[in-house]
Coordinates of C-alpha atoms in Angstrom, one line a residue:
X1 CA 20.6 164.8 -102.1
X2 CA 19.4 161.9 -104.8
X3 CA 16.4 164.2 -105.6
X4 CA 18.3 167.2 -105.8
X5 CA 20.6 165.2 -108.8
X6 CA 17.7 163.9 -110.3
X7 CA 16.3 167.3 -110.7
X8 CA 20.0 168.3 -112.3
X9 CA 20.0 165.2 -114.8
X10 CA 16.7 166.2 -116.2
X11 CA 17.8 169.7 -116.5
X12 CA 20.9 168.2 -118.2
X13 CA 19.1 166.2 -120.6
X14 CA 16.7 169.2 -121.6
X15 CA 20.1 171.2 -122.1
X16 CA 21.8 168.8 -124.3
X17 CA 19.0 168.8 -126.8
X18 CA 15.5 168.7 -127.6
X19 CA 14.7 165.9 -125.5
X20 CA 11.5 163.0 -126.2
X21 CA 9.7 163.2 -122.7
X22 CA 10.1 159.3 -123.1
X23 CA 13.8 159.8 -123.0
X24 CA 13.8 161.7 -119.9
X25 CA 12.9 158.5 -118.4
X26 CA 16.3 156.5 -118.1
X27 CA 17.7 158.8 -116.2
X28 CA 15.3 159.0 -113.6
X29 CA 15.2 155.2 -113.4
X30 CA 18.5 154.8 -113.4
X31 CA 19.1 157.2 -110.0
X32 CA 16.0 155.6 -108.3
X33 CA 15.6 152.3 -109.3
X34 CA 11.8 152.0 -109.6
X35 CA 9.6 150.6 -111.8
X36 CA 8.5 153.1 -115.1
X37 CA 5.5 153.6 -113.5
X38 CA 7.0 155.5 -110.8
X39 CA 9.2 157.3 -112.8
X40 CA 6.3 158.6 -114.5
X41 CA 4.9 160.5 -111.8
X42 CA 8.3 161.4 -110.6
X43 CA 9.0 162.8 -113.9
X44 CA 5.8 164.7 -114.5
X45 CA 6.7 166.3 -111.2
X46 CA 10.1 167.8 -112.2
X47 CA 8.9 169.1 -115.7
X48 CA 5.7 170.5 -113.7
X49 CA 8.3 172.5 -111.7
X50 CA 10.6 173.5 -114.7
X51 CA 7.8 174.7 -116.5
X52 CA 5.6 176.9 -114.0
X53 CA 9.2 178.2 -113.2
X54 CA 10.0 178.9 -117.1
X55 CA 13.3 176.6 -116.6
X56 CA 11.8 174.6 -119.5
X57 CA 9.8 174.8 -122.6
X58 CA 7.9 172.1 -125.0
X59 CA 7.9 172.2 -128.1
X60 CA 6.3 170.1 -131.3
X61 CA 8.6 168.5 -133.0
X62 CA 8.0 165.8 -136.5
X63 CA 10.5 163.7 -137.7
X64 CA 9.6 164.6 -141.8
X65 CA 11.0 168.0 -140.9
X66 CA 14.1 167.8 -138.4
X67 CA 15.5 170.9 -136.8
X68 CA 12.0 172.5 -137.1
X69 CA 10.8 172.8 -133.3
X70 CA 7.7 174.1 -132.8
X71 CA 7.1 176.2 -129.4
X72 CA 4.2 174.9 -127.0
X73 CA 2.3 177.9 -125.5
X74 CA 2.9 177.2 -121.7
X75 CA -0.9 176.4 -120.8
X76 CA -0.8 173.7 -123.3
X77 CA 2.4 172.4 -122.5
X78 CA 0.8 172.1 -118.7
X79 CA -1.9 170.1 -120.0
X80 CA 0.5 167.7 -122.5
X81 CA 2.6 167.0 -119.3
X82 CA -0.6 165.3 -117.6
X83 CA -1.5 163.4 -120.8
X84 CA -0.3 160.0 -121.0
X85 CA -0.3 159.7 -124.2
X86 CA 2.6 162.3 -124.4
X87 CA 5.2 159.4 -122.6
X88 CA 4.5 157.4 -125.3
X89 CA 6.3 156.0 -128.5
X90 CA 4.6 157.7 -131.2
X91 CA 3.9 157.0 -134.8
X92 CA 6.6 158.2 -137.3
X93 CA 3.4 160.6 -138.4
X94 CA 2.7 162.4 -135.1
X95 CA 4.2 165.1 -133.7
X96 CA 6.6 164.5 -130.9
X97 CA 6.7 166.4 -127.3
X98 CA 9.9 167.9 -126.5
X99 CA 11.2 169.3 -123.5
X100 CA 14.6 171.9 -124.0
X101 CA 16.0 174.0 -121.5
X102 CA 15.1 178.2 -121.4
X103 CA 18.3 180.5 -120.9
X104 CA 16.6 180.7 -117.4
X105 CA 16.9 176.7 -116.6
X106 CA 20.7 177.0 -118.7
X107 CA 21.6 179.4 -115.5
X108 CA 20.4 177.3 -112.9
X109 CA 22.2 174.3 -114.3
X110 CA 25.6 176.0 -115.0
X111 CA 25.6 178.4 -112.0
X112 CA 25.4 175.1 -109.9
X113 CA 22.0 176.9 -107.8
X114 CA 20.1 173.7 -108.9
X115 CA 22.3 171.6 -106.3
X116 CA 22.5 174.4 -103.9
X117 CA 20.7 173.4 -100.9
X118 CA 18.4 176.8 -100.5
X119 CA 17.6 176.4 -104.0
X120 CA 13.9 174.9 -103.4
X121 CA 13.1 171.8 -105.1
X122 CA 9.7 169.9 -104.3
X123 CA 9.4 166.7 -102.6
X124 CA 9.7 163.7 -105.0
X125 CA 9.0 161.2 -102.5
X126 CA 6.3 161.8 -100.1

């Protein structure tokens, strides 16, 4: 059932706003009490599912022009997700990864499927 809510609090966050992949972290660390290390892996393996899945998008985003999201074509976004480099604390100059929510992932959340036990989740811990 904890991996099932951490799935829902990441799907949260990406509702609420255009979320840093960095900030997607607390959460998760805060339901599993790990060290960030783990949390990374954990949390590339949620936004791995989101995206194949189309429950999330990424998007560009650069603080010198707020509001102005720029979509990630879904093959690129896989790669980002892999990259390190994209879990960091950037330079006020560089463009920012983002992770929002797809009308599709909005459903899951608010239709409650995402903590339906036949909803298929993958492993987090194995």
């Amino acid at each position: 059932m904890m991996e099932r809510k951490i799935f829902k609090d990441v799907l949260w966050e990406t509702i609420e706003d255009y979320t840093m992949l960095l900030h997607l972290l607390p959460c998760i660390y805060n339901d599993i009490n790990e060290k960030y290390d783990n949390n990374l892996e954990v949390a590339k393996k949620i936004l791995l599912f989101y995206l194949e899945n189309d429950y999330v998008s990424f998007f560009y985003e650069n603080w010198k022009n707020p509001l102005n999201y720029i979509e990630i074509p879904k093959d690129k976004a896989l790669k980002l997700l892999v990259e390190t480099s994209s879990w960091e604390n950037l330079d006020k100059d560089d463009l920012w990864v983002t992770a929002s929510a797809t009308k599709k992932g909005e459903h899951l959340y608010y239709s409650g499927e995402i903590m339906d036990e036949n909803f298929k989740i993958p492993e987090l811990f194995v």
